[in-house]
């Protein structure tokens, strides 16, 4: 409250402390400038694209101020910010109260938009811009590629930012966790017992092989160093973890059973031959 008839706006600082003096749905910078809302757009990428990195050309349509928009602006000391006008209301003889009111014609402090202005009747117009999104090797889902100040423009506001949010399309062969990759491969019982060499195609389709000499248990996890995703630091790669599932035969013929028994019987005989006689006493 203040007594009527005198200079300045002593309530101006009080209102600003509570975020008044702005409006219109924008965000305020630390220096008091208002910005239009930033825009977030998902950018779907395959695991291969995130492995190799890619430069993407993107077409973006936004609203920009028309060329003659300043011809439609006039001075208006009642405006304290975009969409906000400050007025006075008498609450008692000799006492007035400063109140905040919504006024779409206010576009900035001390400025309002002329109604029915022919120079720029819609305030904004559409514009198509071309952007190049640099998708770095090893980028992860949820990371952002930001273009500052290219969101929609609006009188009295600074344009917000445009964010492309990386989303990863699921891969049929690999599962990703950070810089590491995971996959599951099925091997035969024969390979699980005698060892094997496995030829694989990586995310970017380059070929590599892994070799196993010993017995492989079911659900055994093998670590292959340096065969994961590129590290975001640009130094090296993560690791690949392969889980082996053993494919047991549904049935065995009598001859197969006999041969397997003979093999294990031979192992038992060999073990018996190598028993120290002193162990029997």
mmCIF file of C-alpha atoms in Angstrom, residues 5-269:
data_model
loop_
_atom_site.group_PDB
_atom_site.id
_atom_site.type_symbol
_atom_site.label_atom_id
_atom_site.label_comp_id
_atom_site.label_asym_id
_atom_site.label_seq_id
_atom_site.Cartn_x
_atom_site.Cartn_y
_atom_site.Cartn_z
ATOM 1 C CA UNK A 5 -0.244 11.063 -5.532
ATOM 2 C CA UNK A 6 3.414 10.448 -5.680
ATOM 3 C CA UNK A 7 6.262 9.302 -7.871
ATOM 4 C CA UNK A 8 7.893 5.835 -8.589
ATOM 5 C CA UNK A 9 6.720 2.293 -8.046
ATOM 6 C CA UNK A 10 7.862 1.190 -4.582
ATOM 7 C CA UNK A 11 6.041 -2.111 -5.093
ATOM 8 C CA UNK A 12 7.988 -2.888 -8.231
ATOM 9 C CA UNK A 13 10.869 -4.569 -6.378
ATOM 10 C CA UNK A 14 8.475 -6.513 -4.156
ATOM 11 C CA UNK A 15 6.578 -7.876 -7.170
ATOM 12 C CA UNK A 16 9.786 -8.810 -8.942
ATOM 13 C CA UNK A 17 10.910 -10.880 -5.947
ATOM 14 C CA UNK A 18 7.857 -13.063 -6.429
ATOM 15 C CA UNK A 19 8.388 -13.454 -10.171
ATOM 16 C CA UNK A 20 5.896 -10.771 -11.234
ATOM 17 C CA UNK A 21 6.634 -8.361 -14.016
ATOM 18 C CA UNK A 22 6.880 -11.222 -16.528
ATOM 19 C CA UNK A 23 4.343 -13.688 -17.833
ATOM 20 C CA UNK A 24 3.305 -15.241 -21.070
ATOM 21 C CA UNK A 25 4.583 -18.699 -20.160
ATOM 22 C CA UNK A 26 8.259 -18.022 -20.823
ATOM 23 C CA UNK A 27 11.302 -18.694 -18.681
ATOM 24 C CA UNK A 28 13.396 -15.988 -17.057
ATOM 25 C CA UNK A 29 17.144 -15.782 -17.406
ATOM 26 C CA UNK A 30 19.269 -14.704 -14.455
ATOM 27 C CA UNK A 31 19.582 -11.261 -16.022
ATOM 28 C CA UNK A 32 15.788 -10.876 -16.060
ATOM 29 C CA UNK A 33 15.291 -11.559 -19.767
ATOM 30 C CA UNK A 34 12.364 -13.744 -20.729
ATOM 31 C CA UNK A 35 12.760 -16.708 -23.061
ATOM 32 C CA UNK A 36 10.221 -18.730 -24.982
ATOM 33 C CA UNK A 37 9.850 -22.345 -23.975
ATOM 34 C CA UNK A 38 12.611 -24.643 -25.106
ATOM 35 C CA UNK A 39 11.673 -27.581 -27.321
ATOM 36 C CA UNK A 40 12.696 -31.219 -26.868
ATOM 37 C CA UNK A 41 12.523 -33.597 -29.828
ATOM 38 C CA UNK A 42 13.456 -37.313 -29.632
ATOM 39 C CA UNK A 43 16.134 -38.314 -32.124
ATOM 40 C CA UNK A 44 15.891 -42.039 -32.856
ATOM 41 C CA UNK A 45 19.229 -43.661 -33.638
ATOM 42 C CA UNK A 46 20.278 -47.235 -34.306
ATOM 43 C CA UNK A 47 23.043 -48.777 -32.231
ATOM 44 C CA UNK A 48 25.173 -48.841 -35.370
ATOM 45 C CA UNK A 49 24.755 -45.077 -35.851
ATOM 46 C CA UNK A 50 25.746 -44.474 -32.238
ATOM 47 C CA UNK A 51 28.741 -46.790 -32.687
ATOM 48 C CA UNK A 52 30.095 -45.129 -35.813
ATOM 49 C CA UNK A 53 28.870 -41.565 -35.206
ATOM 50 C CA UNK A 54 26.940 -39.595 -37.797
ATOM 51 C CA UNK A 55 26.180 -36.107 -39.073
ATOM 52 C CA UNK A 56 22.430 -35.677 -39.563
ATOM 53 C CA UNK A 57 20.780 -32.928 -41.595
ATOM 54 C CA UNK A 58 17.577 -31.877 -39.870
ATOM 55 C CA UNK A 59 14.814 -29.595 -41.162
ATOM 56 C CA UNK A 60 13.056 -27.658 -38.430
ATOM 57 C CA UNK A 61 10.039 -25.379 -38.774
ATOM 58 C CA UNK A 62 9.613 -22.618 -36.194
ATOM 59 C CA UNK A 63 7.765 -19.341 -35.673
ATOM 60 C CA UNK A 64 9.823 -16.184 -36.126
ATOM 61 C CA UNK A 65 8.984 -12.513 -35.832
ATOM 62 C CA UNK A 66 7.821 -11.008 -39.094
ATOM 63 C CA UNK A 67 10.157 -8.548 -40.763
ATOM 64 C CA UNK A 68 8.267 -5.367 -39.747
ATOM 65 C CA UNK A 69 7.248 -6.379 -36.242
ATOM 66 C CA UNK A 70 8.892 -3.356 -34.628
ATOM 67 C CA UNK A 71 6.456 -1.084 -36.516
ATOM 68 C CA UNK A 72 3.675 -2.583 -34.410
ATOM 69 C CA UNK A 73 5.277 -1.797 -31.040
ATOM 70 C CA UNK A 74 4.374 1.277 -29.016
ATOM 71 C CA UNK A 75 5.472 2.670 -25.660
ATOM 72 C CA UNK A 76 3.248 1.714 -22.751
ATOM 73 C CA UNK A 77 4.521 2.481 -19.261
ATOM 74 C CA UNK A 78 1.800 0.326 -17.753
ATOM 75 C CA UNK A 79 3.411 -2.844 -19.098
ATOM 76 C CA UNK A 80 5.850 -4.450 -16.705
ATOM 77 C CA UNK A 81 6.669 -7.442 -18.894
ATOM 78 C CA UNK A 82 5.251 -9.834 -21.495
ATOM 79 C CA UNK A 83 1.554 -10.325 -20.845
ATOM 80 C CA UNK A 84 1.585 -8.310 -17.614
ATOM 81 C CA UNK A 85 0.303 -4.831 -16.824
ATOM 82 C CA UNK A 86 0.558 -3.083 -13.459
ATOM 83 C CA UNK A 87 -2.327 -0.925 -12.332
ATOM 84 C CA UNK A 88 -3.469 0.841 -9.168
ATOM 85 C CA UNK A 89 -6.626 0.157 -7.253
ATOM 86 C CA UNK A 90 -7.975 2.436 -4.530
ATOM 87 C CA UNK A 91 -8.753 0.447 -1.400
ATOM 88 C CA UNK A 92 -9.545 3.366 0.927
ATOM 89 C CA UNK A 93 -9.574 7.164 0.785
ATOM 90 C CA UNK A 94 -5.996 8.209 0.242
ATOM 91 C CA UNK A 95 -4.742 4.643 -0.166
ATOM 92 C CA UNK A 96 -4.065 2.759 -3.388
ATOM 93 C CA UNK A 97 -2.831 -0.737 -4.035
ATOM 94 C CA UNK A 98 -0.640 -1.815 -6.905
ATOM 95 C CA UNK A 99 -2.110 -4.838 -8.700
ATOM 96 C CA UNK A 100 -0.913 -7.104 -11.465
ATOM 97 C CA UNK A 101 -3.211 -7.800 -14.408
ATOM 98 C CA UNK A 102 -2.959 -10.036 -17.454
ATOM 99 C CA UNK A 103 -2.721 -8.067 -20.678
ATOM 100 C CA UNK A 104 -1.773 -9.959 -23.854
ATOM 101 C CA UNK A 105 -0.922 -6.696 -25.629
ATOM 102 C CA UNK A 106 2.091 -6.152 -23.315
ATOM 103 C CA UNK A 107 5.190 -7.636 -24.936
ATOM 104 C CA UNK A 108 7.938 -6.170 -22.709
ATOM 105 C CA UNK A 109 8.494 -3.669 -19.945
ATOM 106 C CA UNK A 110 7.207 -0.329 -21.214
ATOM 107 C CA UNK A 111 6.091 -1.764 -24.571
ATOM 108 C CA UNK A 112 2.822 -3.076 -25.978
ATOM 109 C CA UNK A 113 1.538 -4.360 -29.313
ATOM 110 C CA UNK A 114 -0.648 -2.151 -31.461
ATOM 111 C CA UNK A 115 -3.974 -3.812 -32.122
ATOM 112 C CA UNK A 116 -4.907 -4.454 -35.772
ATOM 113 C CA UNK A 117 -1.402 -3.531 -36.904
ATOM 114 C CA UNK A 118 -1.194 -4.132 -40.654
ATOM 115 C CA UNK A 119 2.602 -4.161 -40.745
ATOM 116 C CA UNK A 120 2.649 -7.478 -38.890
ATOM 117 C CA UNK A 121 -0.899 -8.722 -38.290
ATOM 118 C CA UNK A 122 0.046 -12.192 -36.939
ATOM 119 C CA UNK A 123 3.162 -11.135 -35.003
ATOM 120 C CA UNK A 124 5.044 -14.186 -36.292
ATOM 121 C CA UNK A 125 5.483 -16.230 -39.428
ATOM 122 C CA UNK A 126 6.795 -19.714 -40.085
ATOM 123 C CA UNK A 127 10.380 -20.328 -41.101
ATOM 124 C CA UNK A 128 12.095 -23.539 -42.181
ATOM 125 C CA UNK A 129 15.695 -23.840 -41.066
ATOM 126 C CA UNK A 130 18.323 -26.492 -41.745
ATOM 127 C CA UNK A 131 20.410 -27.815 -38.869
ATOM 128 C CA UNK A 132 23.245 -30.332 -38.721
ATOM 129 C CA UNK A 133 23.180 -32.601 -35.685
ATOM 130 C CA UNK A 134 26.598 -34.010 -34.806
ATOM 131 C CA UNK A 135 26.018 -37.431 -33.252
ATOM 132 C CA UNK A 136 29.337 -38.341 -31.662
ATOM 133 C CA UNK A 137 30.606 -41.913 -31.405
ATOM 134 C CA UNK A 138 29.362 -43.646 -28.295
ATOM 135 C CA UNK A 139 26.590 -41.192 -27.426
ATOM 136 C CA UNK A 140 24.136 -42.663 -24.956
ATOM 137 C CA UNK A 141 20.343 -42.610 -24.774
ATOM 138 C CA UNK A 142 19.129 -39.498 -22.989
ATOM 139 C CA UNK A 143 22.018 -37.288 -24.080
ATOM 140 C CA UNK A 144 21.196 -33.980 -25.726
ATOM 141 C CA UNK A 145 22.298 -32.169 -28.840
ATOM 142 C CA UNK A 146 21.418 -28.527 -28.238
ATOM 143 C CA UNK A 147 20.913 -25.633 -30.629
ATOM 144 C CA UNK A 148 20.697 -22.422 -28.631
ATOM 145 C CA UNK A 149 18.156 -19.755 -29.521
ATOM 146 C CA UNK A 150 16.398 -21.550 -32.376
ATOM 147 C CA UNK A 151 13.044 -22.304 -30.725
ATOM 148 C CA UNK A 152 9.984 -20.161 -31.508
ATOM 149 C CA UNK A 153 10.354 -16.389 -31.417
ATOM 150 C CA UNK A 154 7.821 -14.107 -29.781
ATOM 151 C CA UNK A 155 7.625 -10.320 -29.278
ATOM 152 C CA UNK A 156 9.352 -9.378 -26.032
ATOM 153 C CA UNK A 157 11.010 -12.777 -25.635
ATOM 154 C CA UNK A 158 14.351 -14.280 -26.497
ATOM 155 C CA UNK A 159 14.048 -17.544 -28.415
ATOM 156 C CA UNK A 160 14.493 -20.670 -26.295
ATOM 157 C CA UNK A 161 16.701 -23.626 -27.152
ATOM 158 C CA UNK A 162 16.068 -26.673 -29.289
ATOM 159 C CA UNK A 163 17.159 -30.000 -27.780
ATOM 160 C CA UNK A 164 17.402 -33.279 -29.670
ATOM 161 C CA UNK A 165 17.209 -36.138 -27.158
ATOM 162 C CA UNK A 166 19.045 -39.305 -28.203
ATOM 163 C CA UNK A 167 16.866 -42.431 -28.141
ATOM 164 C CA UNK A 168 18.314 -45.803 -29.107
ATOM 165 C CA UNK A 169 16.397 -48.248 -31.280
ATOM 166 C CA UNK A 170 16.692 -51.743 -29.720
ATOM 167 C CA UNK A 171 19.159 -54.021 -31.500
ATOM 168 C CA UNK A 172 18.345 -57.648 -32.332
ATOM 169 C CA UNK A 173 21.797 -58.967 -31.392
ATOM 170 C CA UNK A 174 23.235 -56.727 -28.690
ATOM 171 C CA UNK A 175 22.050 -55.140 -25.468
ATOM 172 C CA UNK A 176 23.813 -52.034 -24.245
ATOM 173 C CA UNK A 177 24.657 -50.794 -20.770
ATOM 174 C CA UNK A 178 26.795 -47.664 -20.889
ATOM 175 C CA UNK A 179 29.936 -48.494 -22.880
ATOM 176 C CA UNK A 180 29.506 -52.274 -22.521
ATOM 177 C CA UNK A 181 27.644 -54.639 -24.820
ATOM 178 C CA UNK A 182 25.920 -57.916 -23.970
ATOM 179 C CA UNK A 183 24.810 -60.783 -26.158
ATOM 180 C CA UNK A 184 23.657 -64.394 -25.800
ATOM 181 C CA UNK A 185 24.798 -67.247 -28.050
ATOM 182 C CA UNK A 186 23.661 -70.852 -28.123
ATOM 183 C CA UNK A 187 26.302 -73.574 -28.521
ATOM 184 C CA UNK A 188 25.990 -77.336 -28.961
ATOM 185 C CA UNK A 189 26.807 -79.798 -26.217
ATOM 186 C CA UNK A 190 29.767 -80.994 -28.283
ATOM 187 C CA UNK A 191 31.202 -77.455 -28.451
ATOM 188 C CA UNK A 192 30.560 -76.968 -24.744
ATOM 189 C CA UNK A 193 32.669 -80.049 -24.001
ATOM 190 C CA UNK A 194 35.546 -79.811 -26.496
ATOM 191 C CA UNK A 195 35.808 -76.083 -27.209
ATOM 192 C CA UNK A 196 35.041 -74.021 -30.269
ATOM 193 C CA UNK A 197 35.774 -70.927 -32.335
ATOM 194 C CA UNK A 198 32.897 -68.506 -32.802
ATOM 195 C CA UNK A 199 32.740 -66.089 -35.726
ATOM 196 C CA UNK A 200 30.744 -62.943 -34.934
ATOM 197 C CA UNK A 201 29.629 -59.733 -36.639
ATOM 198 C CA UNK A 202 29.927 -56.567 -34.584
ATOM 199 C CA UNK A 203 27.518 -53.627 -34.384
ATOM 200 C CA UNK A 204 29.121 -52.017 -37.443
ATOM 201 C CA UNK A 205 29.250 -55.410 -39.229
ATOM 202 C CA UNK A 206 33.023 -55.903 -38.943
ATOM 203 C CA UNK A 207 33.973 -59.536 -38.304
ATOM 204 C CA UNK A 208 35.828 -60.928 -35.296
ATOM 205 C CA UNK A 209 36.188 -64.296 -33.599
ATOM 206 C CA UNK A 210 36.390 -65.660 -30.073
ATOM 207 C CA UNK A 211 38.028 -68.962 -29.160
ATOM 208 C CA UNK A 212 37.225 -71.245 -26.241
ATOM 209 C CA UNK A 213 39.529 -74.198 -25.476
ATOM 210 C CA UNK A 214 38.045 -75.698 -22.334
ATOM 211 C CA UNK A 215 34.679 -76.885 -21.136
ATOM 212 C CA UNK A 216 31.931 -74.243 -21.175
ATOM 213 C CA UNK A 217 29.264 -74.415 -18.501
ATOM 214 C CA UNK A 218 25.677 -73.422 -19.230
ATOM 215 C CA UNK A 219 25.113 -69.677 -18.720
ATOM 216 C CA UNK A 220 28.870 -69.069 -18.612
ATOM 217 C CA UNK A 221 29.703 -65.403 -19.305
ATOM 218 C CA UNK A 222 32.797 -64.646 -21.370
ATOM 219 C CA UNK A 223 34.335 -61.182 -21.361
ATOM 220 C CA UNK A 224 35.858 -59.907 -24.597
ATOM 221 C CA UNK A 225 37.880 -56.750 -23.836
ATOM 222 C CA UNK A 226 37.584 -53.784 -26.200
ATOM 223 C CA UNK A 227 34.598 -55.096 -28.141
ATOM 224 C CA UNK A 228 31.972 -52.814 -26.612
ATOM 225 C CA UNK A 229 30.817 -49.329 -27.610
ATOM 226 C CA UNK A 230 33.229 -46.411 -28.138
ATOM 227 C CA UNK A 231 33.849 -44.576 -24.873
ATOM 228 C CA UNK A 232 32.409 -41.056 -24.664
ATOM 229 C CA UNK A 233 35.859 -39.811 -23.653
ATOM 230 C CA UNK A 234 37.105 -40.895 -27.082
ATOM 231 C CA UNK A 235 39.694 -43.195 -25.495
ATOM 232 C CA UNK A 236 39.108 -46.841 -26.305
ATOM 233 C CA UNK A 237 36.046 -49.051 -26.135
ATOM 234 C CA UNK A 238 33.982 -50.828 -23.541
ATOM 235 C CA UNK A 239 33.829 -54.627 -23.306
ATOM 236 C CA UNK A 240 31.581 -57.297 -24.775
ATOM 237 C CA UNK A 241 30.030 -59.920 -22.498
ATOM 238 C CA UNK A 242 28.798 -63.127 -24.138
ATOM 239 C CA UNK A 243 26.491 -65.504 -22.267
ATOM 240 C CA UNK A 244 26.623 -69.062 -23.602
ATOM 241 C CA UNK A 245 23.579 -71.291 -23.474
ATOM 242 C CA UNK A 246 24.221 -74.980 -24.063
ATOM 243 C CA UNK A 247 21.792 -76.750 -26.371
ATOM 244 C CA UNK A 248 21.320 -80.227 -24.904
ATOM 245 C CA UNK A 249 19.952 -82.892 -27.253
ATOM 246 C CA UNK A 250 16.370 -83.960 -26.672
ATOM 247 C CA UNK A 251 17.346 -87.642 -26.800
ATOM 248 C CA UNK A 252 20.280 -89.977 -27.441
ATOM 249 C CA UNK A 253 20.418 -93.263 -29.324
ATOM 250 C CA UNK A 254 21.626 -96.364 -27.536
ATOM 251 C CA UNK A 255 24.884 -96.300 -29.447
ATOM 252 C CA UNK A 256 25.479 -92.691 -28.485
ATOM 253 C CA UNK A 257 24.817 -93.475 -24.846
ATOM 254 C CA UNK A 258 27.243 -96.382 -24.978
ATOM 255 C CA UNK A 259 29.981 -94.293 -26.551
ATOM 256 C CA UNK A 260 29.558 -91.560 -23.952
ATOM 257 C CA UNK A 261 29.730 -94.127 -21.140
ATOM 258 C CA UNK A 262 32.916 -95.557 -22.635
ATOM 259 C CA UNK A 263 34.501 -92.131 -22.745
ATOM 260 C CA UNK A 264 33.714 -91.422 -19.113
ATOM 261 C CA UNK A 265 34.700 -94.956 -18.117
ATOM 262 C CA UNK A 266 38.096 -94.362 -19.705
ATOM 263 C CA UNK A 267 38.447 -91.222 -17.592
ATOM 264 C CA UNK A 268 37.589 -93.215 -14.467
ATOM 265 C CA UNK A 269 40.199 -95.857 -15.318
#
